[in-house]
Amino acid sequence: MSETAAKAPGVLEKSADANRWKALVFIALAQLMVVLDATIVNIALPSAQSDLGISDGNRQWVVTAYALAFGGLLLFGGRIADKWGRKRAFVIGLVGFAAASALGGAATSGPMMFGARALQGLFGAVLAPAALSLLAVTFTDAKERAKAFGIYGAIAGGGGAVGLILGGFLTEYLDWRWTFFVNIPFAVVAAAGAYFVIREPEGGRNRSPLDIPGVVLSTLGLVALVYGFTRAESDGWGDTVTVAMFVASVVLLAAFAVVESKVKAPLLPLRVVTDRNRGGIYLSLGLAIIGMFGLFLFLTYYLQVVQGYSPVKTGFAFLPMVAGMITGSTQIGTRLMTRVAPRLLMGPGFLVAAVGMLLLTQLEIDSSYPALLLPAMVLLGLGMGTAFMPAMSMATQGVQPRDAGVASAMVNTSQQVGGAIGTALLNTIASSATAAYIKDHIAAAGTSKPGQELVQLQGLVHGYTNAIWFAVAILAVAGVIALTFVTAGRPGTTRVTGSDSAQDADDEVSVPVIAH
């Protein structure tokens, strides 16, 4: 390494920081809270809807209000972390998320609940990029970084399934309000720990003036995109408002790209996304999330509606996938990350997950959990865990320290948009296939109620398997993109060359070395 690199600010201090592993505990706890919230509230939704008198037409806003605020403000949240400091943004995000959760748990009406969910999304958009960028600037040694991101990747991948278990327990044995209140101790512990333990390296802030046109265009563009997919799920792809949202999103995001290429201090420096490795990671990660939503969405309905599982039993049924993700991320990904190129973990990981998803295309009404669902979940978990770990690490590696927050925000944005697309696209495919199956077979069931119910269940399973075939293809494409776009070598082989700007050379050497 060059003399400049050896003197780069923060590298030696970070390496010698004895509290960095303690810091990881609180960063991981915050990430777990955000990931849990995505699924835990879905389990509680029917009970909350009944208690608060929310109509069927408005209940989607419990999910949509959060998704719009979170997805729309992520880039802004990442930029705030770069400007204010990641530690400060992290603590503010935690405190705000806890307060919004308390408001949601105490909600007495639908509008109060919708407002609380929007506030959760707002503070989540500040918290999530701050957490990932703190990890990126704290762990710079290749082997330590692999371990840290292995833990983070396991939480990011498996936390949603844990949320199903916790949400089932809280809703079934306590009250739906505890699915909100449970965030408060998480946030308090993480915020207190962060305040006393986390030490952010010096010299990594971006103190440039805030790009207001970029903030407005990116927020409106992402909100329109997420709302378009959300509305497509409920109102159809040909709905006038749905189409208008997609058109508006394209126009706004195109204008955003033009503005970012011209302003002196852009909200999202184009060098962050035009780098071949990071661009490939954002794209493959977003596609993988689309495929994963096929699993959570359809298996949850299959186990509860078709197989008759309780919410708690459904949550436990996902545990093998969680175990697979933890194993893939902390054992396979972490151990191999410093020995092989990232694409040789990401590509095969996504393809193994695709094989697991392929098994689920064989679902039938009476499919055996041990014989079919168990091996499918284990393969999915192992594949996703192995792929997520290097993806999370590489998405922020080689980026200039002053851009770490916004690069982290792009990881969350690709996941959020992927989730919105996955829910809308796969649910539409499943619903159409189910309707066509029932239409073709209901006459043969006659007037017998058991016969008609059987056709209804067969139609549901037929719809699920049709959508899962698409999820298989999407995961396979994610694997191919990872193998072809991500060309970086293993960490430690080559000095960073992640920027096209000569004046940023001093910034570049303060991060771990990686080939581009």
Short mmCIF file of C-alpha atoms in Angstrom, two decimals:
data_model
loop_
_atom_site.label_atom_id
_atom_site.label_comp_id
_atom_site.label_asym_id
_atom_site.label_seq_id
_atom_site.Cartn_x
_atom_site.Cartn_y
_atom_site.Cartn_z
CA MET A 1 0.00 0.00 0.00
CA SER A 2 1.20 3.50 -0.76
CA GLU A 3 2.49 5.96 1.84
CA THR A 4 -0.59 8.08 1.23
CA ALA A 5 -2.77 5.11 2.01
CA ALA A 6 -0.87 4.41 5.18
CA LYS A 7 -1.52 7.95 6.35
CA ALA A 8 -5.12 8.07 5.27
CA PRO A 9 -7.23 9.60 8.03
CA GLY A 10 -9.17 7.20 10.18
CA VAL A 11 -7.76 3.90 8.91
CA LEU A 12 -5.32 3.28 11.74
CA GLU A 13 -7.67 4.66 14.34
CA LYS A 14 -10.49 2.42 13.16
CA SER A 15 -8.27 -0.62 13.15
CA ALA A 16 -7.26 0.12 16.74
CA ASP A 17 -10.79 0.96 17.95
CA ALA A 18 -11.50 -1.69 20.58
CA ASN A 19 -15.21 -0.81 20.61
CA ARG A 20 -15.89 -1.60 16.96
CA TRP A 21 -17.34 -5.05 17.71
CA LYS A 22 -19.52 -3.60 20.45
CA ALA A 23 -20.65 -1.00 17.92
CA LEU A 24 -21.63 -3.82 15.55
CA VAL A 25 -24.03 -5.17 18.19
CA PHE A 26 -25.98 -1.90 18.31
CA ILE A 27 -25.88 -1.36 14.53
CA ALA A 28 -27.18 -4.92 14.02
CA LEU A 29 -29.89 -4.39 16.66
CA ALA A 30 -31.14 -1.30 14.82
CA GLN A 31 -31.13 -3.14 11.49
CA LEU A 32 -33.05 -6.02 13.06
CA MET A 33 -35.70 -3.60 14.33
CA VAL A 34 -36.23 -2.10 10.87
CA VAL A 35 -36.35 -5.50 9.14
CA LEU A 36 -38.68 -6.98 11.77
CA ASP A 37 -41.08 -4.08 11.37
CA ALA A 38 -41.62 -4.91 7.70
CA THR A 39 -43.29 -8.25 8.48
CA ILE A 40 -44.39 -7.97 12.10
CA VAL A 41 -47.01 -5.32 11.30
CA ASN A 42 -48.46 -7.43 8.46
CA ILE A 43 -49.28 -10.19 10.95
CA ALA A 44 -51.06 -7.69 13.21
CA LEU A 45 -52.94 -5.90 10.42
CA PRO A 46 -56.25 -7.84 10.59
CA SER A 47 -56.57 -7.26 14.35
CA ALA A 48 -55.58 -3.59 14.08
CA GLN A 49 -58.05 -3.05 11.24
CA SER A 50 -60.89 -4.47 13.33
CA ASP A 51 -60.05 -2.48 16.48
CA LEU A 52 -59.58 0.85 14.71
CA GLY A 53 -62.49 0.46 12.29
CA ILE A 54 -60.34 0.79 9.19
CA SER A 55 -62.20 -0.09 5.98
CA ASP A 56 -60.97 -2.77 3.57
CA GLY A 57 -60.29 -0.05 1.03
CA ASN A 58 -58.10 1.94 3.42
CA ARG A 59 -56.25 -0.85 5.22
CA GLN A 60 -53.53 -0.89 2.56
CA TRP A 61 -52.40 2.51 3.85
CA VAL A 62 -51.04 0.88 7.01
CA VAL A 63 -48.41 -0.68 4.73
CA THR A 64 -48.38 1.92 1.93
CA ALA A 65 -47.85 4.98 4.16
CA TYR A 66 -44.66 3.40 5.52
CA ALA A 67 -43.47 2.19 2.12
CA LEU A 68 -43.93 5.59 0.46
CA ALA A 69 -42.13 7.55 3.18
CA PHE A 70 -39.33 5.01 3.53
CA GLY A 71 -38.77 4.42 -0.19
CA GLY A 72 -39.18 8.04 -1.19
CA LEU A 73 -36.85 9.55 1.40
CA LEU A 74 -34.00 6.99 1.42
CA LEU A 75 -31.62 8.98 -0.78
CA PHE A 76 -32.33 12.10 1.26
CA GLY A 77 -31.72 10.09 4.46
CA GLY A 78 -28.41 8.81 3.11
CA ARG A 79 -27.30 12.33 2.21
CA ILE A 80 -28.30 13.59 5.67
CA ALA A 81 -26.08 10.89 7.21
CA ASP A 82 -23.16 12.04 5.06
CA LYS A 83 -23.76 15.69 5.97
CA TRP A 84 -24.69 15.53 9.67
CA GLY A 85 -22.55 12.54 10.56
CA ARG A 86 -23.65 8.89 10.53
CA LYS A 87 -23.67 8.49 14.31
CA ARG A 88 -25.89 11.53 14.79
CA ALA A 89 -28.27 10.45 12.01
CA PHE A 90 -28.31 6.92 13.45
CA VAL A 91 -29.34 8.10 16.93
CA ILE A 92 -31.92 10.58 15.56
CA GLY A 93 -33.38 7.84 13.37
CA LEU A 94 -33.66 5.47 16.33
CA VAL A 95 -35.30 8.01 18.63
CA GLY A 96 -37.75 9.11 15.93
CA PHE A 97 -38.59 5.51 14.98
CA ALA A 98 -39.29 4.67 18.62
CA ALA A 99 -41.55 7.72 19.05
CA ALA A 100 -43.45 6.88 15.85
CA SER A 101 -43.82 3.26 17.02
CA ALA A 102 -45.25 4.47 20.34
CA LEU A 103 -47.72 6.63 18.42
CA GLY A 104 -48.74 3.65 16.27
CA GLY A 105 -49.22 1.40 19.28
CA ALA A 106 -51.40 4.04 20.94
CA ALA A 107 -53.43 4.77 17.79
CA THR A 108 -57.16 5.26 18.30
CA SER A 109 -58.16 5.81 14.67
CA GLY A 110 -57.16 4.94 11.12
CA PRO A 111 -55.67 8.38 10.28
CA MET A 112 -53.60 8.31 13.49
CA MET A 113 -52.25 4.90 12.50
CA PHE A 114 -51.48 6.04 8.93
CA GLY A 115 -49.62 9.08 10.26
CA ALA A 116 -47.59 6.96 12.67
CA ARG A 117 -46.61 4.58 9.87
CA ALA A 118 -45.53 7.50 7.66
CA LEU A 119 -43.36 8.82 10.51
CA GLN A 120 -41.85 5.36 10.97
CA GLY A 121 -40.98 5.37 7.28
CA LEU A 122 -39.44 8.86 7.50
CA PHE A 123 -37.16 8.00 10.43
CA GLY A 124 -36.45 4.56 8.97
CA ALA A 125 -35.17 6.32 5.83
CA VAL A 126 -32.68 8.20 8.03
CA LEU A 127 -31.77 5.17 10.17
CA ALA A 128 -31.21 2.44 7.57
CA PRO A 129 -28.55 4.22 5.42
CA ALA A 130 -26.82 5.53 8.57
CA ALA A 131 -26.56 1.98 9.97
CA LEU A 132 -25.08 0.47 6.82
CA SER A 133 -22.69 3.37 6.19
CA LEU A 134 -21.48 3.23 9.82
CA LEU A 135 -20.64 -0.41 9.23
CA ALA A 136 -18.86 0.48 5.98
CA VAL A 137 -16.61 3.14 7.52
CA THR A 138 -15.99 1.29 10.81
CA PHE A 139 -14.81 -2.05 9.41
CA THR A 140 -12.09 -1.57 6.81
CA ASP A 141 -9.86 -4.61 7.35
CA ALA A 142 -10.88 -7.23 4.76
CA LYS A 143 -11.31 -10.15 7.18
CA GLU A 144 -13.06 -8.10 9.85
CA ARG A 145 -15.30 -6.52 7.24
CA ALA A 146 -16.30 -9.98 6.01
CA LYS A 147 -17.31 -11.05 9.52
CA ALA A 148 -19.21 -7.82 10.22
CA PHE A 149 -21.11 -7.89 6.95
CA GLY A 150 -21.77 -11.60 7.41
CA ILE A 151 -23.69 -10.81 10.58
CA TYR A 152 -25.40 -7.80 9.00
CA GLY A 153 -26.36 -9.79 5.89
CA ALA A 154 -27.85 -12.59 8.00
CA ILE A 155 -30.03 -10.09 9.83
CA ALA A 156 -31.04 -8.28 6.64
CA GLY A 157 -32.02 -11.56 5.00
CA GLY A 158 -33.52 -13.53 7.88
CA GLY A 159 -35.02 -10.80 10.03
CA GLY A 160 -38.25 -10.74 8.04
CA ALA A 161 -38.96 -14.38 8.84
CA VAL A 162 -38.20 -13.76 12.52
CA GLY A 163 -40.76 -10.95 12.34
CA LEU A 164 -43.41 -13.48 11.32
CA ILE A 165 -42.73 -15.51 14.47
CA LEU A 166 -42.60 -12.51 16.81
CA GLY A 167 -45.65 -10.92 15.19
CA GLY A 168 -47.59 -14.16 15.54
CA PHE A 169 -46.70 -14.48 19.22
CA LEU A 170 -47.48 -10.87 20.10
CA THR A 171 -50.77 -10.81 18.18
CA GLU A 172 -51.96 -14.21 19.37
CA TYR A 173 -50.95 -14.02 23.04
CA LEU A 174 -50.81 -10.29 23.84
CA ASP A 175 -52.28 -7.60 21.59
CA TRP A 176 -51.57 -6.19 18.12
CA ARG A 177 -50.38 -2.94 19.74
CA TRP A 178 -47.30 -4.75 21.04
CA THR A 179 -46.08 -5.23 17.47
CA PHE A 180 -45.43 -1.47 17.64
CA PHE A 181 -44.41 -1.14 21.29
CA VAL A 182 -41.77 -3.87 20.90
CA ASN A 183 -39.70 -1.43 18.80
CA ILE A 184 -39.22 0.92 21.76
CA PRO A 185 -36.81 -1.22 23.86
CA PHE A 186 -34.92 -2.14 20.68
CA ALA A 187 -34.48 1.54 19.83
CA VAL A 188 -33.62 2.69 23.36
CA VAL A 189 -30.90 0.07 23.80
CA ALA A 190 -29.46 0.68 20.31
CA ALA A 191 -29.49 4.48 20.72
CA ALA A 192 -27.86 4.38 24.17
CA GLY A 193 -25.24 1.93 22.96
CA ALA A 194 -24.54 3.99 19.85
CA TYR A 195 -24.15 7.19 21.86
CA PHE A 196 -21.56 5.71 24.20
CA VAL A 197 -19.83 3.12 22.01
CA ILE A 198 -19.85 4.10 18.34
CA ARG A 199 -16.95 6.29 17.25
CA GLU A 200 -17.31 7.59 13.72
CA PRO A 201 -14.00 8.04 11.85
CA GLU A 202 -13.00 11.63 11.21
CA GLY A 203 -12.87 13.23 7.78
CA GLY A 204 -15.66 11.33 6.07
CA ARG A 205 -18.44 13.92 6.04
CA ASN A 206 -19.82 15.63 2.97
CA ARG A 207 -20.38 19.23 4.03
CA SER A 208 -21.47 20.48 0.61
CA PRO A 209 -24.77 22.41 0.40
CA LEU A 210 -27.84 20.22 0.14
CA ASP A 211 -29.03 19.61 -3.41
CA ILE A 212 -32.66 20.76 -2.97
CA PRO A 213 -33.79 20.12 -6.60
CA GLY A 214 -32.29 16.63 -6.34
CA VAL A 215 -34.10 15.98 -3.04
CA VAL A 216 -37.46 17.06 -4.49
CA LEU A 217 -37.11 15.17 -7.78
CA SER A 218 -35.77 11.95 -6.24
CA THR A 219 -38.38 11.90 -3.46
CA LEU A 220 -41.31 12.54 -5.79
CA GLY A 221 -39.96 10.11 -8.39
CA LEU A 222 -39.45 7.26 -5.90
CA VAL A 223 -42.81 7.91 -4.21
CA ALA A 224 -44.54 7.79 -7.60
CA LEU A 225 -42.72 4.56 -8.49
CA VAL A 226 -43.49 2.77 -5.21
CA TYR A 227 -47.11 4.00 -5.20
CA GLY A 228 -47.53 2.92 -8.82
CA PHE A 229 -46.59 -0.67 -7.98
CA THR A 230 -48.64 -0.59 -4.78
CA ARG A 231 -51.70 0.63 -6.66
CA ALA A 232 -51.15 -1.87 -9.48
CA GLU A 233 -51.55 -4.67 -6.94
CA SER A 234 -54.98 -3.46 -5.81
CA ASP A 235 -56.37 -1.62 -8.86
CA GLY A 236 -54.66 -3.30 -11.81
CA TRP A 237 -51.88 -2.37 -14.20
CA GLY A 238 -54.23 -0.64 -16.62
CA ASP A 239 -55.72 1.69 -14.00
CA THR A 240 -55.43 5.34 -15.05
CA VAL A 241 -53.80 6.48 -11.80
CA THR A 242 -51.38 3.51 -11.88
CA VAL A 243 -50.23 4.38 -15.40
CA ALA A 244 -50.00 8.08 -14.49
CA MET A 245 -47.78 7.22 -11.50
CA PHE A 246 -45.40 5.20 -13.67
CA VAL A 247 -45.21 7.95 -16.30
CA ALA A 248 -44.62 10.59 -13.63
CA SER A 249 -41.93 8.40 -12.04
CA VAL A 250 -40.04 8.01 -15.32
CA VAL A 251 -40.18 11.76 -16.03
CA LEU A 252 -39.15 12.76 -12.49
CA LEU A 253 -36.30 10.25 -12.20
CA ALA A 254 -35.01 11.16 -15.66
CA ALA A 255 -35.03 14.84 -14.65
CA PHE A 256 -33.26 13.84 -11.43
CA ALA A 257 -30.48 12.12 -13.43
CA VAL A 258 -30.05 15.22 -15.60
CA VAL A 259 -29.88 17.53 -12.57
CA GLU A 260 -27.38 15.27 -10.79
CA SER A 261 -25.07 15.32 -13.81
CA LYS A 262 -24.97 19.13 -13.78
CA VAL A 263 -25.05 20.38 -10.17
CA LYS A 264 -21.81 20.95 -8.27
CA ALA A 265 -22.81 18.98 -5.14
CA PRO A 266 -25.33 16.32 -6.26
CA LEU A 267 -27.57 14.40 -3.86
CA LEU A 268 -26.55 11.17 -5.63
CA PRO A 269 -23.16 11.50 -7.37
CA LEU A 270 -23.54 9.48 -10.56
CA ARG A 271 -20.15 7.86 -9.92
CA VAL A 272 -21.84 5.86 -7.15
CA VAL A 273 -24.25 4.08 -9.50
CA THR A 274 -22.30 4.09 -12.77
CA ASP A 275 -19.49 2.00 -11.29
CA ARG A 276 -19.92 -1.42 -12.93
CA ASN A 277 -19.62 -3.40 -9.70
CA ARG A 278 -21.99 -1.32 -7.61
CA GLY A 279 -24.49 -1.00 -10.46
CA GLY A 280 -24.48 -4.78 -10.90
CA ILE A 281 -24.96 -5.28 -7.17
CA TYR A 282 -27.88 -2.83 -6.92
CA LEU A 283 -29.58 -4.48 -9.90
CA SER A 284 -29.04 -8.10 -8.85
CA LEU A 285 -30.01 -7.34 -5.24
CA GLY A 286 -33.24 -5.64 -6.34
CA LEU A 287 -34.13 -8.60 -8.57
CA ALA A 288 -33.38 -11.08 -5.78
CA ILE A 289 -35.70 -9.19 -3.43
CA ILE A 290 -38.47 -9.45 -6.04
CA GLY A 291 -37.99 -13.22 -6.05
CA MET A 292 -37.86 -13.41 -2.25
CA PHE A 293 -41.16 -11.61 -1.93
CA GLY A 294 -42.63 -14.46 -3.94
CA LEU A 295 -41.57 -16.80 -1.15
CA PHE A 296 -42.82 -14.77 1.82
CA LEU A 297 -46.05 -13.72 0.15
CA PHE A 298 -47.19 -17.07 -1.22
CA LEU A 299 -45.84 -19.43 1.41
CA THR A 300 -47.45 -17.39 4.18
CA TYR A 301 -50.84 -17.66 2.44
CA TYR A 302 -50.25 -21.30 1.48
CA LEU A 303 -49.43 -22.37 5.03
CA GLN A 304 -52.26 -20.43 6.67
CA VAL A 305 -55.08 -20.63 4.11
CA VAL A 306 -54.40 -23.97 2.42
CA GLN A 307 -52.64 -25.95 5.17
CA GLY A 308 -54.47 -24.26 8.07
CA TYR A 309 -51.38 -23.22 10.08
CA SER A 310 -51.74 -20.63 12.86
CA PRO A 311 -49.70 -17.40 12.59
CA VAL A 312 -47.23 -18.68 15.20
CA LYS A 313 -46.85 -22.08 13.51
CA THR A 314 -46.37 -20.30 10.18
CA GLY A 315 -43.56 -18.23 11.65
CA PHE A 316 -41.82 -21.33 12.99
CA ALA A 317 -42.19 -22.99 9.59
CA PHE A 318 -39.86 -20.31 8.20
CA LEU A 319 -37.11 -21.04 10.75
CA PRO A 320 -35.15 -23.44 8.49
CA MET A 321 -34.80 -20.62 5.98
CA VAL A 322 -33.55 -18.28 8.71
CA ALA A 323 -31.04 -20.92 9.82
CA GLY A 324 -29.93 -21.33 6.20
CA MET A 325 -29.46 -17.57 5.80
CA ILE A 326 -27.40 -17.31 8.97
CA THR A 327 -25.25 -20.26 7.90
CA GLY A 328 -24.81 -18.96 4.35
CA SER A 329 -23.94 -15.45 5.50
CA THR A 330 -21.77 -16.05 8.57
CA GLN A 331 -20.14 -19.37 7.65
CA ILE A 332 -19.97 -19.63 3.85
CA GLY A 333 -19.91 -15.96 2.82
CA THR A 334 -17.70 -14.74 5.65
CA ARG A 335 -15.15 -17.54 5.28
CA LEU A 336 -14.87 -17.27 1.49
CA MET A 337 -15.21 -13.50 1.02
CA THR A 338 -11.48 -12.88 1.46
CA ARG A 339 -10.50 -15.90 -0.67
CA VAL A 340 -12.64 -15.68 -3.81
CA ALA A 341 -14.09 -12.94 -6.00
CA PRO A 342 -17.50 -11.66 -4.80
CA ARG A 343 -19.25 -12.76 -8.00
CA LEU A 344 -18.31 -16.38 -7.21
CA LEU A 345 -20.38 -16.08 -4.04
CA MET A 346 -23.22 -13.90 -5.33
CA GLY A 347 -23.88 -15.68 -8.63
CA PRO A 348 -23.94 -19.25 -7.28
CA GLY A 349 -25.80 -18.03 -4.19
CA PHE A 350 -28.66 -16.61 -6.23
CA LEU A 351 -28.70 -19.73 -8.43
CA VAL A 352 -28.88 -22.06 -5.38
CA ALA A 353 -31.80 -19.94 -4.13
CA ALA A 354 -33.41 -20.33 -7.58
CA VAL A 355 -33.14 -24.13 -7.22
CA GLY A 356 -34.86 -23.88 -3.84
CA MET A 357 -37.59 -21.77 -5.40
CA LEU A 358 -37.84 -24.30 -8.25
CA LEU A 359 -38.78 -27.02 -5.75
CA LEU A 360 -41.72 -24.89 -4.63
CA THR A 361 -43.23 -24.98 -8.11
CA GLN A 362 -44.23 -28.56 -7.19
CA LEU A 363 -46.57 -27.36 -4.44
CA GLU A 364 -49.93 -29.11 -4.13
CA ILE A 365 -52.74 -28.82 -1.61
CA ASP A 366 -51.40 -31.66 0.53
CA SER A 367 -47.66 -31.19 -0.04
CA SER A 368 -45.47 -32.53 2.76
CA TYR A 369 -43.57 -29.94 4.78
CA PRO A 370 -40.56 -32.23 5.55
CA ALA A 371 -40.36 -33.64 2.00
CA LEU A 372 -40.83 -30.44 -0.05
CA LEU A 373 -41.01 -27.18 1.91
CA LEU A 374 -38.14 -27.92 4.30
CA PRO A 375 -35.43 -28.61 1.66
CA ALA A 376 -36.70 -25.72 -0.47
CA MET A 377 -36.40 -23.29 2.45
CA VAL A 378 -32.95 -24.53 3.42
CA LEU A 379 -31.68 -24.04 -0.15
CA LEU A 380 -33.27 -20.60 -0.36
CA GLY A 381 -31.74 -19.57 2.94
CA LEU A 382 -28.27 -20.87 2.13
CA GLY A 383 -28.28 -19.28 -1.31
CA MET A 384 -29.58 -15.90 -0.23
CA GLY A 385 -27.36 -15.73 2.85
CA THR A 386 -24.26 -16.54 0.80
CA ALA A 387 -25.15 -13.92 -1.84
CA PHE A 388 -26.37 -11.15 0.49
CA MET A 389 -23.17 -11.00 2.51
CA PRO A 390 -20.77 -9.97 -0.30
CA ALA A 391 -23.50 -7.84 -1.92
CA MET A 392 -23.94 -5.72 1.22
CA SER A 393 -20.19 -5.34 1.62
CA MET A 394 -19.38 -4.61 -2.03
CA ALA A 395 -22.20 -2.09 -2.40
CA THR A 396 -20.34 0.28 -0.07
CA GLN A 397 -16.75 -0.81 -0.73
CA GLY A 398 -14.52 1.41 -2.82
CA VAL A 399 -16.92 4.35 -2.47
CA GLN A 400 -15.54 7.65 -1.20
CA PRO A 401 -16.17 8.08 2.55
CA ARG A 402 -18.20 11.24 1.92
CA ASP A 403 -20.55 9.21 -0.30
CA ALA A 404 -20.94 6.23 2.08
CA GLY A 405 -24.39 7.30 3.30
CA VAL A 406 -25.92 7.78 -0.13
CA ALA A 407 -24.30 4.54 -1.42
CA SER A 408 -25.86 2.72 1.53
CA ALA A 409 -29.18 4.38 0.75
CA MET A 410 -29.01 2.93 -2.77
CA VAL A 411 -28.80 -0.58 -1.26
CA ASN A 412 -31.99 0.09 0.72
CA THR A 413 -33.64 1.74 -2.28
CA SER A 414 -33.00 -1.28 -4.51
CA GLN A 415 -34.50 -3.50 -1.80
CA GLN A 416 -37.52 -1.25 -1.24
CA VAL A 417 -38.31 -0.86 -4.93
CA GLY A 418 -37.70 -4.59 -5.44
CA GLY A 419 -40.15 -5.36 -2.66
CA ALA A 420 -42.82 -3.10 -4.16
CA ILE A 421 -42.35 -4.64 -7.62
CA GLY A 422 -42.30 -8.18 -6.22
CA THR A 423 -45.51 -7.75 -4.25
CA ALA A 424 -47.42 -6.15 -7.14
CA LEU A 425 -46.04 -8.22 -10.02
CA LEU A 426 -46.13 -11.68 -8.45
CA ASN A 427 -49.48 -11.11 -6.75
CA THR A 428 -50.99 -10.03 -10.08
CA ILE A 429 -49.63 -13.14 -11.81
CA ALA A 430 -50.94 -15.39 -9.03
CA SER A 431 -54.38 -13.76 -8.95
CA SER A 432 -54.82 -14.02 -12.72
CA ALA A 433 -53.77 -17.69 -12.79
CA THR A 434 -56.08 -18.49 -9.86
CA ALA A 435 -59.06 -16.77 -11.48
CA ALA A 436 -58.47 -18.58 -14.79
CA TYR A 437 -58.14 -21.97 -13.07
CA ILE A 438 -61.34 -21.54 -11.05
CA LYS A 439 -63.24 -20.37 -14.13
CA ASP A 440 -62.12 -23.47 -16.07
CA HIS A 441 -62.77 -26.01 -13.30
CA ILE A 442 -65.63 -24.72 -11.14
CA ALA A 443 -68.31 -26.18 -13.41
CA ALA A 444 -66.92 -29.69 -12.97
CA ALA A 445 -67.32 -29.36 -9.19
CA GLY A 446 -71.10 -29.07 -9.56
CA THR A 447 -73.16 -27.60 -6.74
CA SER A 448 -71.32 -29.51 -4.01
CA LYS A 449 -69.90 -27.07 -1.45
CA PRO A 450 -66.89 -29.31 -0.60
CA GLY A 451 -66.20 -29.72 -4.32
CA GLN A 452 -66.27 -25.97 -4.93
CA GLU A 453 -64.06 -25.32 -1.91
CA LEU A 454 -61.57 -27.88 -3.23
CA VAL A 455 -61.46 -26.11 -6.62
CA GLN A 456 -60.93 -22.78 -4.84
CA LEU A 457 -57.94 -24.18 -2.92
CA GLN A 458 -56.55 -25.85 -6.04
CA GLY A 459 -56.90 -22.53 -7.83
CA LEU A 460 -54.96 -20.74 -5.10
CA VAL A 461 -52.10 -23.25 -5.23
CA HIS A 462 -52.11 -23.11 -9.05
CA GLY A 463 -51.77 -19.32 -8.84
CA TYR A 464 -48.94 -19.54 -6.32
CA THR A 465 -46.93 -22.02 -8.42
CA ASN A 466 -47.39 -19.93 -11.56
CA ALA A 467 -45.99 -16.85 -9.79
CA ILE A 468 -43.19 -18.89 -8.23
CA TRP A 469 -42.04 -19.94 -11.74
CA PHE A 470 -41.54 -16.23 -12.48
CA ALA A 471 -39.64 -15.86 -9.19
CA VAL A 472 -37.35 -18.72 -10.26
CA ALA A 473 -36.57 -16.94 -13.53
CA ILE A 474 -35.96 -13.62 -11.74
CA LEU A 475 -33.52 -15.22 -9.29
CA ALA A 476 -31.71 -16.92 -12.17
CA VAL A 477 -31.35 -13.56 -13.94
CA ALA A 478 -30.02 -12.02 -10.70
CA GLY A 479 -27.40 -14.78 -10.60
CA VAL A 480 -26.35 -14.19 -14.20
CA ILE A 481 -26.09 -10.41 -13.64
CA ALA A 482 -23.93 -10.95 -10.56
CA LEU A 483 -21.62 -13.28 -12.47
CA THR A 484 -21.24 -10.96 -15.46
CA PHE A 485 -21.45 -7.41 -14.07
CA VAL A 486 -19.54 -7.78 -10.81
CA THR A 487 -15.92 -8.07 -11.92
CA ALA A 488 -14.15 -7.06 -8.70
CA GLY A 489 -11.44 -9.34 -7.35
CA ARG A 490 -11.27 -10.60 -3.80
CA PRO A 491 -10.60 -7.95 -1.09
CA GLY A 492 -6.97 -7.02 -0.59
CA THR A 493 -5.77 -7.77 -4.11
CA THR A 494 -5.78 -4.32 -5.72
CA ARG A 495 -5.96 -0.71 -4.67
CA VAL A 496 -9.30 1.02 -5.01
CA THR A 497 -9.97 2.83 -8.27
CA GLY A 498 -13.63 3.51 -7.63
CA SER A 499 -13.82 7.15 -8.72
CA ASP A 500 -13.28 8.91 -11.99
CA SER A 501 -12.11 12.06 -10.24
CA ALA A 502 -8.41 12.54 -9.64
CA GLN A 503 -8.97 15.01 -6.85
CA ASP A 504 -10.76 12.35 -4.78
CA ALA A 505 -7.74 10.04 -4.66
CA ASP A 506 -7.02 10.84 -1.05
CA ASP A 507 -10.56 9.86 -0.10
CA GLU A 508 -10.38 6.59 -1.95
CA VAL A 509 -7.39 5.21 -0.08
CA SER A 510 -9.13 5.52 3.28
CA VAL A 511 -11.32 2.52 2.47
CA PRO A 512 -10.40 -1.16 2.05
CA VAL A 513 -8.65 -2.09 -1.15
CA ILE A 514 -10.55 -3.96 -3.83
CA ALA A 515 -10.14 -4.52 -7.52
CA HIS A 516 -12.49 -2.79 -9.95
#
